XYZ file of C-alpha atoms in Angstrom:
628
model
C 63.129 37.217 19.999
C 60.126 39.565 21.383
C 60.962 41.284 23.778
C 57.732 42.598 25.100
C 55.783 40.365 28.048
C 52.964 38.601 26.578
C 49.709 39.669 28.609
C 47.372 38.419 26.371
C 45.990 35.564 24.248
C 43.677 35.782 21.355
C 42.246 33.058 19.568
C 41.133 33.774 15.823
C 39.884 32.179 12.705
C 40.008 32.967 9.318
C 36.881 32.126 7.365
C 36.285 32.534 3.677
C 34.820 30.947 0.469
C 37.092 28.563 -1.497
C 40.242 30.275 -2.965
C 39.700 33.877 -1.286
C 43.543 33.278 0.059
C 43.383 31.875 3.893
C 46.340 29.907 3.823
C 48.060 32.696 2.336
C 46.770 34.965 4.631
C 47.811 32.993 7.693
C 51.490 32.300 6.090
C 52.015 36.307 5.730
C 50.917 37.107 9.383
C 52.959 34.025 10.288
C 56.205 35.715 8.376
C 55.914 39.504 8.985
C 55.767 38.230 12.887
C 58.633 36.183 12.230
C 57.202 33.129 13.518
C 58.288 31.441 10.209
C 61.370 31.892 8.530
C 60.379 32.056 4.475
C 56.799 32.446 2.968
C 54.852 28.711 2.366
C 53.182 28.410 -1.422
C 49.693 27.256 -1.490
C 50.790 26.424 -5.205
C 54.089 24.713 -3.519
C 52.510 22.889 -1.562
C 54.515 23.983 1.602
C 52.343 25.829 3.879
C 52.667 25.818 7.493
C 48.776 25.088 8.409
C 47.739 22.668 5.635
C 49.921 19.819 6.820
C 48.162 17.093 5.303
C 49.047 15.578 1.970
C 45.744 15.119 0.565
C 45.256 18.896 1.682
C 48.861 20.184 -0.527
C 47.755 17.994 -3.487
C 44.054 19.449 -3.549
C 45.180 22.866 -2.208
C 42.595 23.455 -0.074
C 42.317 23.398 3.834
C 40.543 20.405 5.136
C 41.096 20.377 8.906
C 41.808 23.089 11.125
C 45.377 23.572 12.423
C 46.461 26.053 14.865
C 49.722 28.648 14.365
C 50.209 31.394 16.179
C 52.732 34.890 16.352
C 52.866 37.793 18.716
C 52.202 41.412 18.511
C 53.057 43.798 20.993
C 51.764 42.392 24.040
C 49.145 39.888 22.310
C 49.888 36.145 21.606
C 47.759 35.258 18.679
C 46.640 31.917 17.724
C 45.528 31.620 14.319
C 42.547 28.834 13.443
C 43.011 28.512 9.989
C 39.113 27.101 9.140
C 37.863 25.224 5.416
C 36.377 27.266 3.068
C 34.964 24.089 1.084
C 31.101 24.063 2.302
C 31.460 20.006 2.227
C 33.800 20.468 5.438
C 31.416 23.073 7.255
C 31.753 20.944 10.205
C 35.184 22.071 10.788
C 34.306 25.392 10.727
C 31.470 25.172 12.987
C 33.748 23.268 15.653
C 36.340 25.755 15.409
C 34.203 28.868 15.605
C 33.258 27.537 19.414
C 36.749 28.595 20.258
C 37.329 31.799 18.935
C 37.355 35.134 20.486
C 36.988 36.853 17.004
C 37.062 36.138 13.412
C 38.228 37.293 9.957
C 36.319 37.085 6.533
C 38.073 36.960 3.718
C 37.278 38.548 0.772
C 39.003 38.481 -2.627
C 38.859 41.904 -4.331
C 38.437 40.389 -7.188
C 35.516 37.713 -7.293
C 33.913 39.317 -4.307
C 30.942 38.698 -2.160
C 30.437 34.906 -3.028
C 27.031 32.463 -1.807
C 29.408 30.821 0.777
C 30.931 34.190 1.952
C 27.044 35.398 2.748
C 26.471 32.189 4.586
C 29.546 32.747 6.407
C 28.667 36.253 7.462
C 25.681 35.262 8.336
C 26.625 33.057 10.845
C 28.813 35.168 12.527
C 26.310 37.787 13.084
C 23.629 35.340 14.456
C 26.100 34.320 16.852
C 27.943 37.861 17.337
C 31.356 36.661 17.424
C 33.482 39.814 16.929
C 34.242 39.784 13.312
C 36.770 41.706 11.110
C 36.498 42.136 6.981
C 39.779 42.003 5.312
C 39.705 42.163 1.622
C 42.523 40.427 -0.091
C 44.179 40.267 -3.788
C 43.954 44.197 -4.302
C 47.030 44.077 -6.684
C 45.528 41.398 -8.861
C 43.770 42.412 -12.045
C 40.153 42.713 -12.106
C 40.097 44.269 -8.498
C 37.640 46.265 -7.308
C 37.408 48.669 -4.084
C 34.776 51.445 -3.972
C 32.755 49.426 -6.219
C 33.197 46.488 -3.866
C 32.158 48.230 -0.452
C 28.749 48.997 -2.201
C 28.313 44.936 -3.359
C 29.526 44.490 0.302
C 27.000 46.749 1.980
C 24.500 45.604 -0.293
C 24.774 41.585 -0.554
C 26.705 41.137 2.486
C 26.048 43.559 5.679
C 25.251 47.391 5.687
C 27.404 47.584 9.116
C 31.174 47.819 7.918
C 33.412 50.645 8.689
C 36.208 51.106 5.751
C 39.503 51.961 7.955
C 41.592 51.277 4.800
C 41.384 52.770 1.175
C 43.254 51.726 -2.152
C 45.422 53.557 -4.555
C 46.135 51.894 -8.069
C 43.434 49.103 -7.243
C 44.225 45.730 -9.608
C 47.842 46.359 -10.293
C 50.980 45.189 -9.003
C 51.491 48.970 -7.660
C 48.728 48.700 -5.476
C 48.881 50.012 -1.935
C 46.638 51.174 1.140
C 46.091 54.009 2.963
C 44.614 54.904 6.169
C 41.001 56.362 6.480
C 40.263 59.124 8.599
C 38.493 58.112 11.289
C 35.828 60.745 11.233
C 35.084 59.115 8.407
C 33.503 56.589 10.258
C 31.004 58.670 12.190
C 28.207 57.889 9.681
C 28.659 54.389 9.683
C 29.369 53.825 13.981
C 26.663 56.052 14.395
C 23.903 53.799 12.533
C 24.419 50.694 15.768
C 25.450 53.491 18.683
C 22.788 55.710 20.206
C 25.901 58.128 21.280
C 27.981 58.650 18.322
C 24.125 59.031 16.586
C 23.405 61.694 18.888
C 26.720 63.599 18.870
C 26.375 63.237 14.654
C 22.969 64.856 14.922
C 22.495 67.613 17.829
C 26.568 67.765 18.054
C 29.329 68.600 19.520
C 30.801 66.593 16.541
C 32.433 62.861 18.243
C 35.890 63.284 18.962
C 38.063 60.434 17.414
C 38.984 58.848 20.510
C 35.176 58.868 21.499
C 34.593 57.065 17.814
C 37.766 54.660 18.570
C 36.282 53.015 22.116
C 32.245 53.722 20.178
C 34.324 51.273 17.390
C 36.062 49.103 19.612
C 32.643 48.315 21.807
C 30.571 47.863 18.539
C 33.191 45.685 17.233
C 33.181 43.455 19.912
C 28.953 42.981 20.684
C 29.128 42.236 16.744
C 27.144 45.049 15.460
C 30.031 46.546 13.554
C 32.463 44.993 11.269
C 36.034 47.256 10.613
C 36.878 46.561 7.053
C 40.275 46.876 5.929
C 42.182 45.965 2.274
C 45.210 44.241 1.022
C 47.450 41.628 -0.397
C 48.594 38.583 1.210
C 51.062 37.520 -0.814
C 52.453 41.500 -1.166
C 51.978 42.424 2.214
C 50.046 45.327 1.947
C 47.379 46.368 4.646
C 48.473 43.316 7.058
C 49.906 45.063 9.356
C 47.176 47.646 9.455
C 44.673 43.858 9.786
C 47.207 43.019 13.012
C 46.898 46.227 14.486
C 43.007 46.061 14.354
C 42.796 42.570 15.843
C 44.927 43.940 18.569
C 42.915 46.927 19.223
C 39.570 46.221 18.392
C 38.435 42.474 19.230
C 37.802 41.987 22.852
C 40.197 40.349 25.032
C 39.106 37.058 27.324
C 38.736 37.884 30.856
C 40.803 36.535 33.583
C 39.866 33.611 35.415
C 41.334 32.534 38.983
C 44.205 29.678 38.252
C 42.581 27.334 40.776
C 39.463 27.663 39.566
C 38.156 23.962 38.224
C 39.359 23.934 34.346
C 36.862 24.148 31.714
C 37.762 23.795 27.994
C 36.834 22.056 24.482
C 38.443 19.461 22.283
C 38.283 20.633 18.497
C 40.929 19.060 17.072
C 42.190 15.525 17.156
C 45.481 14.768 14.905
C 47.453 11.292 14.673
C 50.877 11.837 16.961
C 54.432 10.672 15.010
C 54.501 7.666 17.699
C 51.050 6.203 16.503
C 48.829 7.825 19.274
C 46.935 11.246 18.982
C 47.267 15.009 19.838
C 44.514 16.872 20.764
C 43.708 20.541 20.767
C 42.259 21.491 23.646
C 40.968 25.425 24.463
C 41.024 26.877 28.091
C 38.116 28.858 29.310
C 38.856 29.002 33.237
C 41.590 27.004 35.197
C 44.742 25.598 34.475
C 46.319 22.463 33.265
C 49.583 20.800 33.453
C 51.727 17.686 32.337
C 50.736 14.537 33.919
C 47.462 15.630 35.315
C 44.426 13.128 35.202
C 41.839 14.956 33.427
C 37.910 13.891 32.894
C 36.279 15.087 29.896
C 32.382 14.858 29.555
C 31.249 13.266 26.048
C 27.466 13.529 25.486
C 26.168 10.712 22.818
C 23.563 11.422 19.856
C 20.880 9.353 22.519
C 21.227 12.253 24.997
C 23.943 9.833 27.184
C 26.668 11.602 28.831
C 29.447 9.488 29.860
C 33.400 10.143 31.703
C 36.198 10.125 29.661
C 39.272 10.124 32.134
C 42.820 9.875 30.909
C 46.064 11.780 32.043
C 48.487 14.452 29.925
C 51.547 12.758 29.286
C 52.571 15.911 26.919
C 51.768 19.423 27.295
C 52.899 22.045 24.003
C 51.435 25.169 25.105
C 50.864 27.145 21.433
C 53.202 30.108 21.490
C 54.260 29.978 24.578
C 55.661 27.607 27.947
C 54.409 26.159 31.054
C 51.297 25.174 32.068
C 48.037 25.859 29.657
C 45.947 28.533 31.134
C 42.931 30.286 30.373
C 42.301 31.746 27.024
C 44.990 29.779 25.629
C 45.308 26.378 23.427
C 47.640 23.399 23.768
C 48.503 20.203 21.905
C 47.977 17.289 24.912
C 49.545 13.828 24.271
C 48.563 10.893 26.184
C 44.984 10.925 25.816
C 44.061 7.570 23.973
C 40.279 7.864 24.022
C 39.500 11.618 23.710
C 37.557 12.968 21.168
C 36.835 16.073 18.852
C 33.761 17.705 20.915
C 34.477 16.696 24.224
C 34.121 18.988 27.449
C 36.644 19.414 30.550
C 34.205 20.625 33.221
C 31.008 21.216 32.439
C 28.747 20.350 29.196
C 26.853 23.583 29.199
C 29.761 25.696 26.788
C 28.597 27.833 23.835
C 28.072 25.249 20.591
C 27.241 25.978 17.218
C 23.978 25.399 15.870
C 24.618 24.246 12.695
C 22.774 21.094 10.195
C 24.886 17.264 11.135
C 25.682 15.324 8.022
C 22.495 14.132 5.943
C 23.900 12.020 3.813
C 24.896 8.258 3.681
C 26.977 6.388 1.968
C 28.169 2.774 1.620
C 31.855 1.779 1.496
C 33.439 -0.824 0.535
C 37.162 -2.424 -0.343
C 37.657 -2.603 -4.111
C 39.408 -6.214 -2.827
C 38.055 -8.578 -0.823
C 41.514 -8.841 0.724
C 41.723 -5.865 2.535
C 37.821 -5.402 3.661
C 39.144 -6.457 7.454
C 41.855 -3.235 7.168
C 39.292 -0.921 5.814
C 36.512 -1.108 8.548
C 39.833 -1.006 10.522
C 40.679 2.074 9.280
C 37.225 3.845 9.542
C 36.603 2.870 12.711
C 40.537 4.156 13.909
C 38.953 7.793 11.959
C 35.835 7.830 13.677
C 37.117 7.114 16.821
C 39.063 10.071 16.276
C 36.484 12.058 15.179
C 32.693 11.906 16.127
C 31.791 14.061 12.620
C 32.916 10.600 10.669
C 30.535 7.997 11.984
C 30.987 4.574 10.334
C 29.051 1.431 11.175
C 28.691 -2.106 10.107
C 27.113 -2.498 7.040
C 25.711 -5.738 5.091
C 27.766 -7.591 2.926
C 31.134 -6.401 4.653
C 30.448 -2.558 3.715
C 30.644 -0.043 6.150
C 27.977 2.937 6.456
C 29.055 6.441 6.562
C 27.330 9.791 6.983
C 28.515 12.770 5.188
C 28.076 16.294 4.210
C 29.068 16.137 0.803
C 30.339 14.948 -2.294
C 34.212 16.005 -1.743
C 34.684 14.502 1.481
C 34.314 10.713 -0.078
C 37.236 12.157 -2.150
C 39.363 12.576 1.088
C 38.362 9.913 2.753
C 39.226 7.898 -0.509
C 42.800 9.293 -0.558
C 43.044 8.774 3.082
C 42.325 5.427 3.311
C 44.966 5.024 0.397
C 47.887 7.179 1.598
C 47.243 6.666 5.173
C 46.233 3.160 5.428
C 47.086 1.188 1.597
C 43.441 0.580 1.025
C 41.914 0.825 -2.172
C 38.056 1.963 -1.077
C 34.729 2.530 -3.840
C 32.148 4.597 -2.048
C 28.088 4.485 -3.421
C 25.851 7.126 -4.412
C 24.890 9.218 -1.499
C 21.638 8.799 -0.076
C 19.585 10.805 2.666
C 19.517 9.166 5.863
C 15.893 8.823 7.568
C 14.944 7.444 10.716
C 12.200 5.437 12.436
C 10.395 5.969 15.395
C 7.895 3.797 17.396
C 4.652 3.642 16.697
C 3.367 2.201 19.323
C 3.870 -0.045 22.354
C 5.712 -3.452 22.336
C 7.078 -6.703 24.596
C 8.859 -9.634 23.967
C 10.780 -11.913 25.748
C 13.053 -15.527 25.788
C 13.534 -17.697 28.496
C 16.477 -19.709 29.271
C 18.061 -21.771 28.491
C 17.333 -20.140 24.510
C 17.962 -22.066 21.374
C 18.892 -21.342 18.120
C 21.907 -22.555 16.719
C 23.906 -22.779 19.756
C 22.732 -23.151 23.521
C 22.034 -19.756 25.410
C 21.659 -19.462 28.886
C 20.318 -16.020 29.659
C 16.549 -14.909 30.201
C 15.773 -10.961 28.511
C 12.578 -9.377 27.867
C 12.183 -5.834 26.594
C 9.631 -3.068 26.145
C 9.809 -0.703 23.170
C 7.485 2.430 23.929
C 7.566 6.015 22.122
C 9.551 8.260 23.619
C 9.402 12.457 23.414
C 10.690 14.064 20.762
C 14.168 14.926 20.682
C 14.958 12.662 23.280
C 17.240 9.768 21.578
C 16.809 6.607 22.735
C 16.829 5.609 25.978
C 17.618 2.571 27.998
C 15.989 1.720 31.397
C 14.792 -0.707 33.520
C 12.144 -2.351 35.753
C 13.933 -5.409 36.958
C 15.624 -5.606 40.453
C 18.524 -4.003 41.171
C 21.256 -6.690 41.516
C 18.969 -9.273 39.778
C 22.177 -9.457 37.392
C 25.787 -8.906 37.519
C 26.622 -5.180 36.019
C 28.573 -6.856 33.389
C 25.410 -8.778 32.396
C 23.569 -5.328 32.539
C 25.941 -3.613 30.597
C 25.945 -6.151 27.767
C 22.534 -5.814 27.603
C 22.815 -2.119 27.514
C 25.462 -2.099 24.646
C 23.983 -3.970 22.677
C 20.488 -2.571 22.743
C 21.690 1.031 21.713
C 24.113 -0.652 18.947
C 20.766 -2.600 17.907
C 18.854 0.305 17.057
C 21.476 1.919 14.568
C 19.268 -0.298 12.016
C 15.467 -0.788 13.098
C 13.069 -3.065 11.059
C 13.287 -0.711 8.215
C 17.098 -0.492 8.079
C 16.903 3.080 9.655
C 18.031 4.231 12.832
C 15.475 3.655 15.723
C 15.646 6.977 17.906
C 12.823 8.890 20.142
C 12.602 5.812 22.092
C 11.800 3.802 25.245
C 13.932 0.478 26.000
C 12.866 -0.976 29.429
C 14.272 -4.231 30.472
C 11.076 -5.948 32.062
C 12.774 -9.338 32.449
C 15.890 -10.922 33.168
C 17.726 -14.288 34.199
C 20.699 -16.237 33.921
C 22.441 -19.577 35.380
C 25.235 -18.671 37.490
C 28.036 -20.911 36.696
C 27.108 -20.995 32.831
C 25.797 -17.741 31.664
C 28.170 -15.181 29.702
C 27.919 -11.677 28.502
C 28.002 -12.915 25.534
C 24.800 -15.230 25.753
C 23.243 -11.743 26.656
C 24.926 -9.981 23.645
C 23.247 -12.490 21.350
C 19.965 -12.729 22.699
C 19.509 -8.927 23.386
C 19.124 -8.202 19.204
C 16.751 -10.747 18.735
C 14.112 -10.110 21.745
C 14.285 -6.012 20.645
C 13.989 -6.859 17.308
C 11.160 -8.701 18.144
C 9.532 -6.001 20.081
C 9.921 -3.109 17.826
C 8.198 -5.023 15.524
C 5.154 -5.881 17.904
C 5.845 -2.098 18.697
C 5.684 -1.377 14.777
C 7.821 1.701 13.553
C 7.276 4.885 10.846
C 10.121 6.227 8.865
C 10.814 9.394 9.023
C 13.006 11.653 6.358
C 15.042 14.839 7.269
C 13.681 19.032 6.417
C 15.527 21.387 6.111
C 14.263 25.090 6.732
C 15.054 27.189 3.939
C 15.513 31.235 3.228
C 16.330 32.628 -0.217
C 17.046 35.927 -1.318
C 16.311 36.438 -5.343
C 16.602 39.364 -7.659
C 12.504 40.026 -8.404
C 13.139 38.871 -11.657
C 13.444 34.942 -11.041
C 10.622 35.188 -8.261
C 8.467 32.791 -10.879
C 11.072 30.425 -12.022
C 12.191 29.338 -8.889
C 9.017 29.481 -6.596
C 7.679 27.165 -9.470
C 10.732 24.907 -8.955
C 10.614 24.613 -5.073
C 7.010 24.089 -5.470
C 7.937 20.743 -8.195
C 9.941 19.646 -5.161
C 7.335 19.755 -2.799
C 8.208 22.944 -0.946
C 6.234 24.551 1.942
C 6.300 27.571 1.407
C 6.170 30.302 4.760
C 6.619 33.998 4.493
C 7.289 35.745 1.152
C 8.512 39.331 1.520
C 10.055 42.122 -0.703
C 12.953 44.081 0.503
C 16.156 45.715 -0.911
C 17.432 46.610 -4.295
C 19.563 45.119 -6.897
C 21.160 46.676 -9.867
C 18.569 45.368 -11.986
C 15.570 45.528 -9.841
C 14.391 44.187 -6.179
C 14.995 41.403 -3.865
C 12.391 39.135 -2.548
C 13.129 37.022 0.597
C 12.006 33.796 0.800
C 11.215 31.179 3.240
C 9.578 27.155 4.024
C 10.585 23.935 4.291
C 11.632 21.170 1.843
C 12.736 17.305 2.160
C 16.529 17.344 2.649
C 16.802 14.955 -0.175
C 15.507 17.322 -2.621
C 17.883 20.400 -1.275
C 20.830 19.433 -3.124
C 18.414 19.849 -6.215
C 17.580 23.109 -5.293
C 20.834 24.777 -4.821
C 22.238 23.127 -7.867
C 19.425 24.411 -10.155
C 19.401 28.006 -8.453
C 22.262 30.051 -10.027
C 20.970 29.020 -13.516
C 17.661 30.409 -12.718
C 19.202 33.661 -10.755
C 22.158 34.617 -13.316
C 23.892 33.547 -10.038
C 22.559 36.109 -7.524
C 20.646 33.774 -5.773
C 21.665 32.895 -2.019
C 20.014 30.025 -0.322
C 20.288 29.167 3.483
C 19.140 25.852 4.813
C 19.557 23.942 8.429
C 17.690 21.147 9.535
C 14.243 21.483 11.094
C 13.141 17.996 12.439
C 11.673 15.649 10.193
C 8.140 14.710 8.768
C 6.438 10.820 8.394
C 6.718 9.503 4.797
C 3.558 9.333 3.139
């Protein structure tokens, strides 16, 4: 039992490329802390924090899942993240709630494209980030060797506090680094430490520990340590560097409102759902109504009320306070992404899913239970968004190949349907070209007898701004239900415009409006509401409009020619083009520009044949241009 009064909480996540050893990582901090009883097996197939069965049988971590231990007077709560860069979106929700990170390296393949993409990140957003390299007692491993790749490919700013003896064999162990060894290094991102290194009196090592500690946390420096987590070594030197050198959350005042983020939604054993919810200020407790904030792709915010019927603090009992996580039953609408207090939190910037795809049960027979099912997941999950499709398919958007995978074996395991999934395609979107009105009087035929009066007004709308519904008719000139059928149905209308595409960027304004008391439904309105915009946006006409991504590349000089000529076959636009850095076989040029989204997964397919694999390319999304 520990014996020492936890004071603080920490909330950390592992990052790494595929196979670098997270799990295993998180099961050894788990057991030396004694939070677990015996070591899980990523090869077994029973680790603590991939829980899923789709996630033992491919043995890689799909979702995040919380565990945490203690040391000395620090709770931490481990955020064990996907490595796989088709479930990015689970890292980038998880990174909103960390304090710190780790990236994992693996002595032995190294610095890998998704490790620099990783990196990257962190230092753009300056979350407090740790290096811990793992597998030094495999064969093939590599330490001096490796700091250079690392400083070269990677980040200049690491400070070694660990060094290897008998690096790649099973006799491999760590040793601490003197800390004026650091000077060098701290000095390079501190002013003081540089000017103590230069005019002296030499830095005292408790002036380079709190020079370390500060740099470490504003995410100029990263501390670098070695080891083995499936031996052991150098853990408990990683522990006693989270502990000392990542920055602890300050206090907040209990009664202060609560604040917090839901980024993690998991199916509860009695059919319902636990969420993960992080604390930044306040406090909350069992059987408290709570109202999250949810804000919609159109720009809509809306109230999500519900109250905690079960409260698991992570680590630790009583109410969930700030800086700390919990698992909250009783919440039967919430979602991954929404916001207790305010919607102004820190968020990731990172590319949405791209890519569609059409689903679709492999018998007839259970087509009813699959749009069941994907509708259940994306109500669970805004990343998954399914809708409607012709011919009793269902759309999805995706980020890559692997995930239609999982969501195949989901569907199976989880739900006994047998799903086929088309070729991916880019997803584009329209926008109005112009102005447009139409209307229908009641009583409206066609078919069946309708007794409702709506006329509409498509108009462009700024850029970025979603679509939005207004109107000009009288206030009370309908009954709200009337109003919010015609609401509903408008924004579900424009998922699929004239071309098929999404309508967004938009204008809705409901000019007209009727109905017979005793006879008119919300449903006549739900019918008639499709038609009349329909009718409008193509008065209104509409452009399509396909995705960009912004690029940057970094090349040895060598395959400058081979691969500007391929991004230019694409269609690239090219921007800046600058030299910079060495390689062992020459320099590094530094590209940058823009290219359609649906020729990017061309790009990075085609780029470590042309590179001898030392190519690195970055894209995110940067709006969209008008197809020719």
């Amino acid at each position: 039992m520990h014996s020492v009064p936890i004071s603080h909480t920490l909330n950390i996540g592992i990052l790494a490329h595929v196979d670098a050893g997270k799990t295993s990582l998180t099961e050894r901090l788990l057991f030396d802390a004694g939070a677990i009883d015996r070591l899980g097996s990523v090869d077994a197939g029973d680790t603590r924090t991939d829980d899923g069965a789709i996630e033992r049988e491919r043995g890689i971590t799909i979702r995040s899942a919380v565990a945490a231990f203690t040391a000395a007077d620090t709770q931490i709560n481990l955020i064990d993240t996907p490595g796989h860069s088709d479930f990015v979106a689970e890292v980038e929700r998880a990174l909103e709630v960390l304090d710190g990170a780790v990236l994992l390296l693996s002595a032995v393949e190294g610095v890998q494209a998704q490790t620099r993409v990783l990196m990257r990140t962190l230092r753009r957003l300056r979350l407090p980030t740790l290096v811990f390299v793992n597998k030094i007692d495999r064969a093939g491993a590599r330490s001096e060797a490796l700091l250079t790749d690392i400083r070269r490919r990677l980040t200049p700013h690491i400070v070694p506090l660990t060094d290897v003896d008998a690096v790649g064999t099973p006799a491999a162990r760590t040793r601490p680094r003197p800390l004026t060894a650091t000077a060098e290094a701290i000095a390079e991102v501190d002013p003081d430490i540089l000017a103590a290194v230069v005019d002296g009196p030499a830095p005292t090592p408790d002036e380079l520990a709190k020079a370390l500690a500060a740099r470490t946390a504003d995410g100029s420096l990263h501390p670098l340590l070695f080891g083995s987590a499936l031996g052991g070594q150098g853990v408990p030197e990683l522990v006693e560097a989270l502990t000392r050198l990542l920055p602890r959350p300050t206090p907040t005042a209990a009664d202060a409102p609560p604040r917090g983020t839901v980024f993690a939604v998991r199916p509860a054993p009695d059919g319902g759902r636990t969420a993960y919810l992080r604390l930044y200020e306040g406090e909350v407790t069992e059987r408290q109504r709570l109202t999250f904030l949810r804000r919609a792709a159109d720009g809509r915010t809306t109230e999500v009320p519900g109250r905690v019927t079960g409260l698991d603090v992570i680590g630790r009992r009583g109410p969930l306070t700030a800086g700390n996580i919990a698992a909250l039953t009783g919440l039967t609408t919430v979602r991954v992404g929404d916001r207790l207090g305010e919607l102004t939190d820190r968020a990731p910037q990172f590319a949405p899913p791209t890519l569609e795809t059409l689903v679709r049960a492999r018998h007839p027979e259970q087509s009813a239970r699959l749009r069941a099912a994907l509708l259940t997941l994306a109500d669970q999950d805004p990343l998954i968004h399914a809708r409607p499709a012709p011919e009793g398919s269902t759309a999805l958007l995706l980020y890559g190949e692997v995930q239609k995978e999982v969501l195949a074996a989901t569907l199976a395991q989880d739900f006994g349907v047998d799903a086929e999934f088309e070729a991916s395609r880019v997803r584009f979107l329209e926008r109005p070209a112009g102005t447009g009105e139409a209307y229908e009087e009641l009583p409206w035929l066609d078919r069946t007898r309708c007794f409702a009066t709506v006329g509409l007004r498509v108009e462009p709308g700024p850029l970025g701004s979603g679509a939005v519904f207004t109107y000009e008719t009288e206030l009370g000139a309908l009954p709200r239900a009337f109003h919010q059928a015609i609401e509903d149905t408008v924004h579900a209308s424009l998922l699929a415009g004239p071309h098929e595409w999404p309508v967004t960027d938009c204008r809705v304004v409901l000019v007209r409006s009727g109905f017979v008391g005793p006879l008119s439904t919300a449903a006549d309105f739900r019918a008639l509401t499709p038609v009349v915009l329909r009718r409008a946006l193509e008065r209104a006409g509409t452009r399509v409009y396909e995705p960009y991504h912004a690029f940057e590349l970094e090349i040895p000089s060598t395959a400058l020619a081979p691969v500007t000529g391929l991004l230019a076959s694409l269609g690239a636009e090219f921007g800046p083009t600058t030299a910079g850095g060495t390689t062992e076989g020459g320099g590094i040029w530094h590209l940058t520009g823009a290219l359609a989204a649906r020729r990017v997964r061309e790009a990075e397919l085609r780029l470590p044949g042309l590179t001898h694999g030392e190519g690195v390319w970055w894209s995110r999304p940067s709006g969209d241009r008008a197809l020719r």
